[in-house]
Amino acid sequence: MKLKVFILLLCCSMVAISAQDMYEFSSNAQRNRFYALIANFRCLVCQNETLADSNAPLAQDLRDNILQQINEGATDEQITDYLVGRYGDFVLYNPAFNVRTYLLWLLPIIMLLSGFGFMIYYVKRQKKVE
Amino acid sequence: MVPELGNLSIMLAFILSIIQALSPWLNRAAKQVDYTLTSACLLGQSFLVFFAFACLVDSFIQNDFSVMYVARHSSDSLPFFYRIGAAWGGHEGSLLLWICMVNAWSFILWIFSQRIPKPFMEKVFAVLGFMNIGFLSFMLLTSNPFERSFPDVPLLGNDLNPILQDPGLIFHPPMLYMGYVGFAIAFAFALAALWEGKISREWARWVRPWAMLSWASLTLGIILGSWWAYHVLGWGGWWAWDPVENASFLPWLLGTALIHSLAVMEKRGCLKSWTVLLALLTFSLSLMGTFLVRSGVLISVHAFANDPARGVYLLAYLFSVVGISMLLYAFRAHQFTNENHYEFISRETFLLSNNVLLMVMMGTILLGTLYPLIIDTLTGVKISVGTPYFNRVFVPFALLLFALMGVGALSHWQEMSIKALHKKIQTPLVLAFLFALVSQLWFPVTGFGLAFCGMMMGAWVILSSLDALWQRWRLQNNTINLPFLGMLIAHIGVGFSILGVTVVSHYSLEREVAIAPGEIVTLGDIRFNFQKLFTITGENYTSTAASFHVYQPGKQVAYLQPEKRYFTVSKMMIGQSAIFPRLLQDIYIALGDPLGHDKWSVRLYIKPMLRFIWLGGLLMMIGGILALVGRLPREKKT
Amino acid sequence: MKIRMLVPFVLFATLAILFWHSLSLDPSHMPSPLVGKPLPDFKATLLGQTKEVRSGDVVAGKVTLMNVWASWCMSCYQEHEFILKLAQEKNIQWVGFNYKDETSKALIWLAQLGNPYHLTLADPEGKIGILLGIYNTPETLLIDSKGIIRYRYVGILNESIWKEKFEPELLAITEECGL
């Protein structure tokens, strides 16, 4: 009897305990959504970090809040609107596409096209001057 | 006494800089033709400025807290090397470092420019003198590191910010400034050419080594910054599109365009005014970066303590230097006539398109960095522009650039038929595609296949460069010289960086756990065994350390010890991540906060091929230096 | 030919003007998107008690200044004396909002330094704070008698801020309600 108890205890001591994840999710899709979301928001206390990276207490609170909203079934858009409604567009590291940001999103491609357009014109034009 | 000597040196250097800037006119007035005045001012300034810097470093070594700057950035318990690094850890000291760099470059330029016509060099040094006037007066009026706090001398210093207490502080700022400031040489050469109203192919030959050395330094400086951020900031990131990071990337992009444009100008005699413009703009971006960092206009982890007065002064300086150069360009540059012409399909066009792309990439990053400022000015609304934006707009442009890069390496000067081009790119293209396919075994397709494109582009750049080498060896094997090899190595470096960025961006693993001593956690095929917590006392901190044994199937690969350090003087707590570095895979642990019941939050990262990014950067730098050395004029020609 | 050459200068000049203007801006200052909207509805316990109140009930019918503070916040300590002075005006009610704090420490703080607040709400976990868009301490919200948030200030309250930012808004409220 003592031997059996001893063997049982020995077996228990050899099973190492696995650490728990900080955040529990009901599915992989939700986990991916969470990590994608928190990388897109700006921490308001440590303003050069994302919510994912910041150690500020507010960042932790907001991460918990987003986790809760995901678990309650909110969509990415609803969560974004919730945070923007309280902290403004400032909290979005991925700028929205609205009247204020048309230039931001469109100028790069405009620059590219006009840059190449001008270059082609310039190169072709100098051919004629022999 | 020592700080006063430093202060005096700066004042004397300031006077010399005025004389140096005026020396062309003074020489004319005195009917001098040997330019000893210019040389004397330059040498005198260099000596004085270095002496002042030595005085500052001495004040730090002695921990002279009566000097306000020292009291703000040092303490009795600060380790010796960091006391030296602290000399440039704050705004005033780093400004002095910048000024030292300007003078170091000027001095070396003076030594190695004996073959360039003196009337021209006189103008170059006058421009440099003019720039120094601005920096030295800025220091004397608003940012003097030698200011004393008599009669209230603090007994203790504030200590250096713990984040700066890292080897990165010793290397990154000096190297970065070496790069930033080096482009002032190209700038001065460009302004001197505009001043004279004429320019020749020779001008490109003179400028090239200086531009290449600056570019190589800036590349190394940026790599060091990325390396430093990675191991200090605690989340395994190597680039955050932070405004100040962007401020260093902008001159790098244009600097890359500049060295390519100089190549075209030297070989073919065209793109003259474009090259001059690039030379002006590259340093202008360095100056603009300085303004952004020190004026408090942008939020950044790098930003020095803000002071609007400094911002105003810097802006005035920026406006005068850059404004004058842009005006001179507008009125004089059209006089520069181009020599040869080239067909649409030619190496010249490919290099020009590389320039266009680099300029567009620069413009895009500039737009994103400044956009919050623009919107705030126009509407008062605060928005943020961060990593998601930059990645989205930058990556497609970069892929296009890499595609063109490979084609350009295989193209001929002046003209080439489409058929010939087609034939040349076939082999490397197919091989690159195969490479990307094979890589799927280890790195399977995700999302939009961006990773696949990245792998293919990285391979394409490397293979097309190797193919260029093969072609040359096969057809004309006596023309494989140092400059050519340098170019190849630099391009291959770009390929390595592309592969590194692709893999680490798409295939990193991360896990955040609450763990107590004795527990294990797995990530990928790696097992982490949290042994115990213990305390360590360092020179100026106490830390809680966690010991981890790391196992890959079969054996233990590492012992890692992440810490949480509490610095006693500054009362700041920072994490010290533990990294097991390997070329193919980094293992990274960051210790978080205690959660109660013996548990701590810990973040674990596996970063595959991260070091390829920096290896690529080092290869770029080495390639640049080889190309530079290969072009230095020799006494006898073979 | 020549006009094209002026493009770099023009672009640069525009940039310089932008920089000049931005020197007078504060990049970390953030206006609240809740200004102009009603105070969100929430329930909170009073500090040190078990009684719960509704936000709407607290602000109804009176002009309220809600001051967000905590005992660990040095800046809150600095503005407290000024708030004590302001609280002596009878027609505004001061409501304290104790944010992410320990109740015992908060109560001791008030006892030692003086309590200007008509009542104090407790938010030890910061959950209500998120609802209100609070991100720093101290913050002060001005709420009119209809429950609309009129202004939000982040930072230490002092004489000049009060005169510059709050008094104009208070004047506007008074004129609207004919108080």
mmCIF file of C-alpha atoms in Angstrom, chain B residues 28-337:
data_model
loop_
_atom_site.group_PDB
_atom_site.id
_atom_site.type_symbol
_atom_site.label_atom_id
_atom_site.label_comp_id
_atom_site.label_asym_id
_atom_site.label_seq_id
_atom_site.Cartn_x
_atom_site.Cartn_y
_atom_site.Cartn_z
ATOM 1 C CA ARG B 28 39.391 88.366 -52.658
ATOM 2 C CA ALA B 29 39.729 91.542 -50.672
ATOM 3 C CA ALA B 30 43.220 90.628 -49.499
ATOM 4 C CA LYS B 31 44.099 89.366 -52.996
ATOM 5 C CA GLN B 32 45.047 86.024 -51.467
ATOM 6 C CA VAL B 33 45.207 82.988 -53.678
ATOM 7 C CA ASP B 34 46.496 80.250 -51.440
ATOM 8 C CA TYR B 35 43.446 79.991 -49.194
ATOM 9 C CA THR B 36 45.407 79.623 -45.990
ATOM 10 C CA LEU B 37 42.745 81.660 -44.214
ATOM 11 C CA THR B 38 40.094 79.087 -45.012
ATOM 12 C CA SER B 39 42.337 76.238 -43.948
ATOM 13 C CA ALA B 40 43.316 77.985 -40.733
ATOM 14 C CA CYS B 41 39.723 78.632 -39.747
ATOM 15 C CA LEU B 42 38.772 75.068 -40.487
ATOM 16 C CA LEU B 43 41.616 73.509 -38.568
ATOM 17 C CA GLY B 44 41.162 75.906 -35.708
ATOM 18 C CA GLN B 45 37.459 75.136 -35.475
ATOM 19 C CA SER B 46 38.040 71.414 -35.532
ATOM 20 C CA PHE B 47 40.562 71.606 -32.752
ATOM 21 C CA LEU B 48 38.388 73.880 -30.613
ATOM 22 C CA VAL B 49 35.252 71.847 -31.055
ATOM 23 C CA PHE B 50 36.935 68.550 -30.245
ATOM 24 C CA PHE B 51 38.527 70.177 -27.240
ATOM 25 C CA ALA B 52 35.124 71.375 -26.060
ATOM 26 C CA PHE B 53 33.745 67.881 -26.466
ATOM 27 C CA ALA B 54 36.648 66.502 -24.449
ATOM 28 C CA CYS B 55 35.827 69.040 -21.739
ATOM 29 C CA LEU B 56 32.244 67.845 -21.650
ATOM 30 C CA VAL B 57 33.249 64.209 -21.442
ATOM 31 C CA ASP B 58 35.673 65.102 -18.677
ATOM 32 C CA SER B 59 32.883 66.805 -16.734
ATOM 33 C CA PHE B 60 30.938 63.580 -16.961
ATOM 34 C CA ILE B 61 33.833 61.415 -15.922
ATOM 35 C CA GLN B 62 34.394 63.682 -12.921
ATOM 36 C CA ASN B 63 30.637 63.802 -12.362
ATOM 37 C CA ASP B 64 30.780 67.570 -11.981
ATOM 38 C CA PHE B 65 27.186 68.214 -10.934
ATOM 39 C CA SER B 66 27.670 71.956 -10.961
ATOM 40 C CA VAL B 67 27.267 71.621 -14.714
ATOM 41 C CA MET B 68 23.499 71.433 -15.172
ATOM 42 C CA TYR B 69 23.656 69.089 -18.114
ATOM 43 C CA VAL B 70 25.779 66.617 -16.166
ATOM 44 C CA ALA B 71 23.452 66.768 -13.163
ATOM 45 C CA ARG B 72 20.485 66.055 -15.412
ATOM 46 C CA HIS B 73 21.971 63.011 -17.087
ATOM 47 C CA SER B 74 24.393 61.362 -14.698
ATOM 48 C CA SER B 75 24.767 60.146 -11.117
ATOM 49 C CA ASP B 76 27.437 58.844 -8.789
ATOM 50 C CA SER B 77 26.440 55.268 -9.392
ATOM 51 C CA LEU B 78 26.272 55.465 -13.185
ATOM 52 C CA PRO B 79 28.766 53.008 -14.682
ATOM 53 C CA PHE B 80 31.818 54.550 -16.341
ATOM 54 C CA PHE B 81 31.049 53.843 -19.997
ATOM 55 C CA TYR B 82 27.541 55.151 -19.682
ATOM 56 C CA ARG B 83 28.880 58.325 -18.170
ATOM 57 C CA ILE B 84 30.742 58.904 -21.409
ATOM 58 C CA GLY B 85 27.700 57.949 -23.446
ATOM 59 C CA ALA B 86 25.590 60.285 -21.324
ATOM 60 C CA ALA B 87 27.630 63.133 -22.825
ATOM 61 C CA TRP B 88 25.420 62.749 -25.867
ATOM 62 C CA GLY B 89 22.398 61.380 -24.064
ATOM 63 C CA GLY B 90 20.594 64.691 -23.952
ATOM 64 C CA HIS B 91 19.834 67.517 -26.339
ATOM 65 C CA GLU B 92 22.745 69.861 -25.580
ATOM 66 C CA GLY B 93 25.416 67.186 -25.589
ATOM 67 C CA SER B 94 24.148 65.480 -28.707
ATOM 68 C CA LEU B 95 24.158 68.859 -30.425
ATOM 69 C CA LEU B 96 27.835 69.163 -29.539
ATOM 70 C CA LEU B 97 28.371 65.686 -30.938
ATOM 71 C CA TRP B 98 26.672 66.828 -34.155
ATOM 72 C CA ILE B 99 28.950 69.839 -34.361
ATOM 73 C CA CYS B 100 31.977 67.604 -33.759
ATOM 74 C CA MET B 101 30.861 65.431 -36.636
ATOM 75 C CA VAL B 102 30.584 68.430 -38.958
ATOM 76 C CA ASN B 103 34.106 69.411 -38.083
ATOM 77 C CA ALA B 104 35.425 65.866 -38.305
ATOM 78 C CA TRP B 105 34.023 65.534 -41.813
ATOM 79 C CA SER B 106 35.339 68.969 -42.765
ATOM 80 C CA PHE B 107 38.772 68.079 -41.480
ATOM 81 C CA ILE B 108 38.911 64.801 -43.386
ATOM 82 C CA LEU B 109 37.575 66.569 -46.461
ATOM 83 C CA TRP B 110 40.335 69.138 -46.127
ATOM 84 C CA ILE B 111 42.963 66.391 -46.034
ATOM 85 C CA PHE B 112 41.613 64.454 -49.001
ATOM 86 C CA SER B 113 40.550 67.236 -51.323
ATOM 87 C CA GLN B 114 43.997 68.455 -52.351
ATOM 88 C CA ARG B 115 43.379 67.523 -55.996
ATOM 89 C CA ILE B 116 40.175 69.500 -56.315
ATOM 90 C CA PRO B 117 40.628 73.064 -57.629
ATOM 91 C CA LYS B 118 41.082 75.418 -54.722
ATOM 92 C CA PRO B 119 38.569 78.094 -55.852
ATOM 93 C CA PHE B 120 35.877 75.452 -55.747
ATOM 94 C CA MET B 121 36.908 74.005 -52.387
ATOM 95 C CA GLU B 122 37.015 77.495 -50.929
ATOM 96 C CA LYS B 123 33.318 77.783 -51.685
ATOM 97 C CA VAL B 124 32.617 74.337 -50.258
ATOM 98 C CA PHE B 125 34.287 75.260 -46.995
ATOM 99 C CA ALA B 126 32.501 78.583 -46.939
ATOM 100 C CA VAL B 127 29.175 76.756 -47.104
ATOM 101 C CA LEU B 128 30.271 74.449 -44.293
ATOM 102 C CA GLY B 129 31.376 77.465 -42.302
ATOM 103 C CA PHE B 130 28.012 79.078 -42.834
ATOM 104 C CA MET B 131 26.293 75.969 -41.530
ATOM 105 C CA ASN B 132 28.527 75.927 -38.498
ATOM 106 C CA ILE B 133 27.593 79.509 -37.683
ATOM 107 C CA GLY B 134 24.037 78.347 -37.292
ATOM 108 C CA PHE B 135 24.783 75.334 -35.144
ATOM 109 C CA LEU B 136 27.301 77.043 -32.894
ATOM 110 C CA SER B 137 25.081 80.066 -32.318
ATOM 111 C CA PHE B 138 22.143 77.745 -31.655
ATOM 112 C CA MET B 139 24.240 76.075 -28.994
ATOM 113 C CA LEU B 140 25.499 79.296 -27.449
ATOM 114 C CA LEU B 141 22.072 80.941 -27.359
ATOM 115 C CA THR B 142 19.718 78.136 -26.418
ATOM 116 C CA SER B 143 21.441 74.855 -25.673
ATOM 117 C CA ASN B 144 24.750 75.282 -23.942
ATOM 118 C CA PRO B 145 25.888 72.063 -22.276
ATOM 119 C CA PHE B 146 28.372 73.945 -20.126
ATOM 120 C CA GLU B 147 25.823 75.985 -18.234
ATOM 121 C CA ARG B 148 26.487 75.955 -14.528
ATOM 122 C CA SER B 149 23.974 75.974 -11.735
ATOM 123 C CA PHE B 150 26.002 78.085 -9.259
ATOM 124 C CA PRO B 151 25.393 78.709 -6.452
ATOM 125 C CA ASP B 152 22.950 75.802 -6.003
ATOM 126 C CA VAL B 153 25.054 72.784 -6.839
ATOM 127 C CA PRO B 154 23.037 69.581 -6.530
ATOM 128 C CA LEU B 155 24.619 66.870 -4.432
ATOM 129 C CA LEU B 156 23.186 64.093 -6.519
ATOM 130 C CA GLY B 157 22.598 63.690 -10.208
ATOM 131 C CA ASN B 158 19.344 62.617 -11.838
ATOM 132 C CA ASP B 159 20.979 59.592 -13.426
ATOM 133 C CA LEU B 160 20.812 58.699 -17.080
ATOM 134 C CA ASN B 161 17.452 57.434 -18.333
ATOM 135 C CA PRO B 162 17.642 53.646 -17.815
ATOM 136 C CA ILE B 163 16.588 52.944 -21.367
ATOM 137 C CA LEU B 164 19.756 54.707 -22.496
ATOM 138 C CA GLN B 165 21.994 52.621 -20.233
ATOM 139 C CA ASP B 166 22.824 50.181 -22.962
ATOM 140 C CA PRO B 167 25.719 49.556 -25.364
ATOM 141 C CA GLY B 168 23.484 50.932 -28.074
ATOM 142 C CA LEU B 169 23.976 54.404 -26.660
ATOM 143 C CA ILE B 170 27.726 54.169 -27.230
ATOM 144 C CA PHE B 171 27.437 53.301 -30.928
ATOM 145 C CA HIS B 172 24.120 54.309 -32.419
ATOM 146 C CA PRO B 173 24.102 58.132 -32.046
ATOM 147 C CA PRO B 174 27.711 58.673 -33.188
ATOM 148 C CA MET B 175 27.229 56.444 -36.227
ATOM 149 C CA LEU B 176 23.883 57.985 -37.062
ATOM 150 C CA TYR B 177 25.237 61.515 -36.811
ATOM 151 C CA MET B 178 28.208 60.513 -38.903
ATOM 152 C CA GLY B 179 25.741 59.576 -41.614
ATOM 153 C CA TYR B 180 23.421 62.564 -41.216
ATOM 154 C CA VAL B 181 26.230 65.074 -41.140
ATOM 155 C CA GLY B 182 28.238 63.392 -43.904
ATOM 156 C CA PHE B 183 25.601 64.411 -46.388
ATOM 157 C CA ALA B 184 26.444 67.993 -45.562
ATOM 158 C CA ILE B 185 29.561 67.476 -47.653
ATOM 159 C CA ALA B 186 27.527 66.553 -50.719
ATOM 160 C CA PHE B 187 25.245 69.482 -49.905
ATOM 161 C CA ALA B 188 28.175 71.863 -49.742
ATOM 162 C CA PHE B 189 29.554 70.553 -53.033
ATOM 163 C CA ALA B 190 26.159 71.053 -54.641
ATOM 164 C CA LEU B 191 25.804 74.587 -53.371
ATOM 165 C CA ALA B 192 29.340 75.422 -54.473
ATOM 166 C CA ALA B 193 28.529 74.195 -57.984
ATOM 167 C CA LEU B 194 25.362 76.302 -58.080
ATOM 168 C CA TRP B 195 27.357 79.227 -56.718
ATOM 169 C CA GLU B 196 29.837 78.904 -59.593
ATOM 170 C CA GLY B 197 27.031 78.352 -62.050
ATOM 171 C CA LYS B 198 28.739 75.405 -63.671
ATOM 172 C CA ILE B 199 29.191 71.710 -63.099
ATOM 173 C CA SER B 200 31.089 68.885 -64.783
ATOM 174 C CA ARG B 201 31.244 65.123 -64.709
ATOM 175 C CA GLU B 202 34.278 65.525 -62.533
ATOM 176 C CA TRP B 203 32.116 67.053 -59.863
ATOM 177 C CA ALA B 204 30.307 63.730 -59.573
ATOM 178 C CA ARG B 205 33.630 61.954 -59.233
ATOM 179 C CA TRP B 206 34.665 64.278 -56.408
ATOM 180 C CA VAL B 207 31.410 63.922 -54.512
ATOM 181 C CA ARG B 208 30.907 60.199 -54.896
ATOM 182 C CA PRO B 209 33.257 58.947 -52.175
ATOM 183 C CA TRP B 210 31.820 61.405 -49.646
ATOM 184 C CA ALA B 211 28.250 60.461 -50.473
ATOM 185 C CA MET B 212 29.077 56.760 -50.306
ATOM 186 C CA LEU B 213 30.819 57.030 -46.962
ATOM 187 C CA SER B 214 27.922 59.040 -45.532
ATOM 188 C CA TRP B 215 25.447 56.541 -46.885
ATOM 189 C CA ALA B 216 27.393 53.604 -45.436
ATOM 190 C CA SER B 217 27.556 55.325 -42.021
ATOM 191 C CA LEU B 218 23.879 56.148 -42.034
ATOM 192 C CA THR B 219 23.059 52.558 -42.981
ATOM 193 C CA LEU B 220 25.071 51.289 -40.037
ATOM 194 C CA GLY B 221 23.572 53.938 -37.759
ATOM 195 C CA ILE B 222 20.034 52.881 -38.641
ATOM 196 C CA ILE B 223 20.866 49.181 -38.240
ATOM 197 C CA LEU B 224 22.319 49.895 -34.811
ATOM 198 C CA GLY B 225 19.165 51.791 -33.874
ATOM 199 C CA SER B 226 17.005 48.874 -34.930
ATOM 200 C CA TRP B 227 19.200 46.435 -32.985
ATOM 201 C CA TRP B 228 19.066 48.638 -29.907
ATOM 202 C CA ALA B 229 15.299 49.059 -30.020
ATOM 203 C CA TYR B 230 14.879 45.332 -30.427
ATOM 204 C CA HIS B 231 16.647 44.288 -27.276
ATOM 205 C CA VAL B 232 15.667 47.223 -25.103
ATOM 206 C CA LEU B 233 12.022 47.922 -25.724
ATOM 207 C CA GLY B 234 10.666 44.539 -24.720
ATOM 208 C CA TRP B 235 8.339 43.455 -27.483
ATOM 209 C CA GLY B 236 10.767 42.183 -30.088
ATOM 210 C CA GLY B 237 10.035 44.957 -32.519
ATOM 211 C CA TRP B 238 12.794 46.143 -34.848
ATOM 212 C CA TRP B 239 11.035 49.044 -36.581
ATOM 213 C CA ALA B 240 8.031 50.998 -35.368
ATOM 214 C CA TRP B 241 7.593 53.752 -37.990
ATOM 215 C CA ASP B 242 8.166 56.138 -35.109
ATOM 216 C CA PRO B 243 8.469 59.756 -36.369
ATOM 217 C CA VAL B 244 12.115 59.964 -35.439
ATOM 218 C CA GLU B 245 12.892 56.581 -37.002
ATOM 219 C CA ASN B 246 11.206 57.868 -40.142
ATOM 220 C CA ALA B 247 13.281 61.023 -39.882
ATOM 221 C CA SER B 248 16.417 58.884 -40.208
ATOM 222 C CA PHE B 249 14.960 56.758 -42.989
ATOM 223 C CA LEU B 250 14.093 59.703 -45.227
ATOM 224 C CA PRO B 251 17.682 60.898 -45.798
ATOM 225 C CA TRP B 252 18.696 57.265 -46.221
ATOM 226 C CA LEU B 253 16.223 56.780 -49.064
ATOM 227 C CA LEU B 254 17.327 59.936 -50.806
ATOM 228 C CA GLY B 255 20.958 59.143 -50.055
ATOM 229 C CA THR B 256 20.502 55.843 -51.866
ATOM 230 C CA ALA B 257 19.019 57.731 -54.796
ATOM 231 C CA LEU B 258 21.937 60.157 -54.649
ATOM 232 C CA ILE B 259 24.693 57.555 -54.857
ATOM 233 C CA HIS B 260 22.982 55.944 -57.843
ATOM 234 C CA SER B 261 22.415 59.253 -59.535
ATOM 235 C CA LEU B 262 26.057 60.201 -59.004
ATOM 236 C CA ALA B 263 27.013 56.950 -60.728
ATOM 237 C CA VAL B 264 24.955 57.875 -63.782
ATOM 238 C CA MET B 265 26.288 61.405 -63.786
ATOM 239 C CA GLU B 266 29.887 60.323 -63.567
ATOM 240 C CA LYS B 267 29.627 57.610 -66.211
ATOM 241 C CA ARG B 268 27.297 59.276 -68.681
ATOM 242 C CA GLY B 269 27.268 62.959 -67.899
ATOM 243 C CA CYS B 270 23.511 63.267 -67.619
ATOM 244 C CA LEU B 271 21.048 63.861 -64.774
ATOM 245 C CA LYS B 272 23.153 66.776 -63.606
ATOM 246 C CA SER B 273 20.576 69.091 -62.124
ATOM 247 C CA TRP B 274 18.653 66.130 -60.715
ATOM 248 C CA THR B 275 21.761 64.920 -58.898
ATOM 249 C CA VAL B 276 22.431 68.364 -57.517
ATOM 250 C CA LEU B 277 18.855 68.552 -56.281
ATOM 251 C CA LEU B 278 19.217 65.174 -54.583
ATOM 252 C CA ALA B 279 22.409 66.305 -52.895
ATOM 253 C CA LEU B 280 20.617 69.375 -51.574
ATOM 254 C CA LEU B 281 17.530 67.476 -50.473
ATOM 255 C CA THR B 282 19.309 64.653 -48.660
ATOM 256 C CA PHE B 283 20.988 66.929 -46.182
ATOM 257 C CA SER B 284 17.874 69.097 -45.995
ATOM 258 C CA LEU B 285 16.047 66.031 -44.758
ATOM 259 C CA SER B 286 18.773 65.471 -42.151
ATOM 260 C CA LEU B 287 18.216 69.021 -40.955
ATOM 261 C CA MET B 288 14.477 68.604 -40.979
ATOM 262 C CA GLY B 289 14.870 65.468 -38.909
ATOM 263 C CA THR B 290 16.906 67.443 -36.388
ATOM 264 C CA PHE B 291 14.165 70.023 -36.225
ATOM 265 C CA LEU B 292 11.434 67.443 -35.672
ATOM 266 C CA VAL B 293 13.307 65.680 -32.889
ATOM 267 C CA ARG B 294 14.288 68.756 -30.930
ATOM 268 C CA SER B 295 11.318 71.067 -31.311
ATOM 269 C CA GLY B 296 8.625 69.055 -29.589
ATOM 270 C CA VAL B 297 6.391 69.143 -32.621
ATOM 271 C CA LEU B 298 5.972 65.373 -32.818
ATOM 272 C CA ILE B 299 5.402 62.746 -30.153
ATOM 273 C CA SER B 300 8.167 60.210 -30.166
ATOM 274 C CA VAL B 301 10.061 57.960 -27.836
ATOM 275 C CA HIS B 302 13.216 59.636 -29.164
ATOM 276 C CA ALA B 303 12.182 63.222 -28.723
ATOM 277 C CA PHE B 304 14.406 65.314 -26.514
ATOM 278 C CA ALA B 305 12.952 67.614 -23.906
ATOM 279 C CA ASN B 306 10.931 70.188 -25.771
ATOM 280 C CA ASP B 307 11.432 73.878 -25.791
ATOM 281 C CA PRO B 308 9.535 76.056 -28.267
ATOM 282 C CA ALA B 309 12.352 78.609 -28.272
ATOM 283 C CA ARG B 310 14.674 75.970 -29.634
ATOM 284 C CA GLY B 311 12.065 74.988 -32.158
ATOM 285 C CA VAL B 312 11.811 78.541 -33.448
ATOM 286 C CA TYR B 313 15.551 78.908 -33.771
ATOM 287 C CA LEU B 314 15.942 75.582 -35.553
ATOM 288 C CA LEU B 315 13.129 76.412 -37.919
ATOM 289 C CA ALA B 316 14.721 79.744 -38.764
ATOM 290 C CA TYR B 317 17.988 77.942 -39.399
ATOM 291 C CA LEU B 318 16.303 75.246 -41.484
ATOM 292 C CA PHE B 319 14.457 77.848 -43.487
ATOM 293 C CA SER B 320 17.531 79.893 -44.265
ATOM 294 C CA VAL B 321 19.830 77.029 -45.178
ATOM 295 C CA VAL B 322 17.349 74.974 -47.140
ATOM 296 C CA GLY B 323 15.458 77.951 -48.502
ATOM 297 C CA ILE B 324 18.585 79.564 -49.903
ATOM 298 C CA SER B 325 19.713 76.302 -51.449
ATOM 299 C CA MET B 326 16.322 75.743 -53.082
ATOM 300 C CA LEU B 327 16.314 79.273 -54.474
ATOM 301 C CA LEU B 328 19.833 78.934 -55.814
ATOM 302 C CA TYR B 329 18.750 75.684 -57.422
ATOM 303 C CA ALA B 330 15.745 77.348 -59.018
ATOM 304 C CA PHE B 331 17.824 80.126 -60.536
ATOM 305 C CA ARG B 332 21.034 78.378 -61.502
ATOM 306 C CA ALA B 333 20.465 74.672 -62.092
ATOM 307 C CA HIS B 334 18.871 75.013 -65.509
ATOM 308 C CA GLN B 335 22.259 76.118 -66.798
ATOM 309 C CA PHE B 336 23.606 72.626 -66.347
ATOM 310 C CA THR B 337 23.492 70.891 -69.732
#
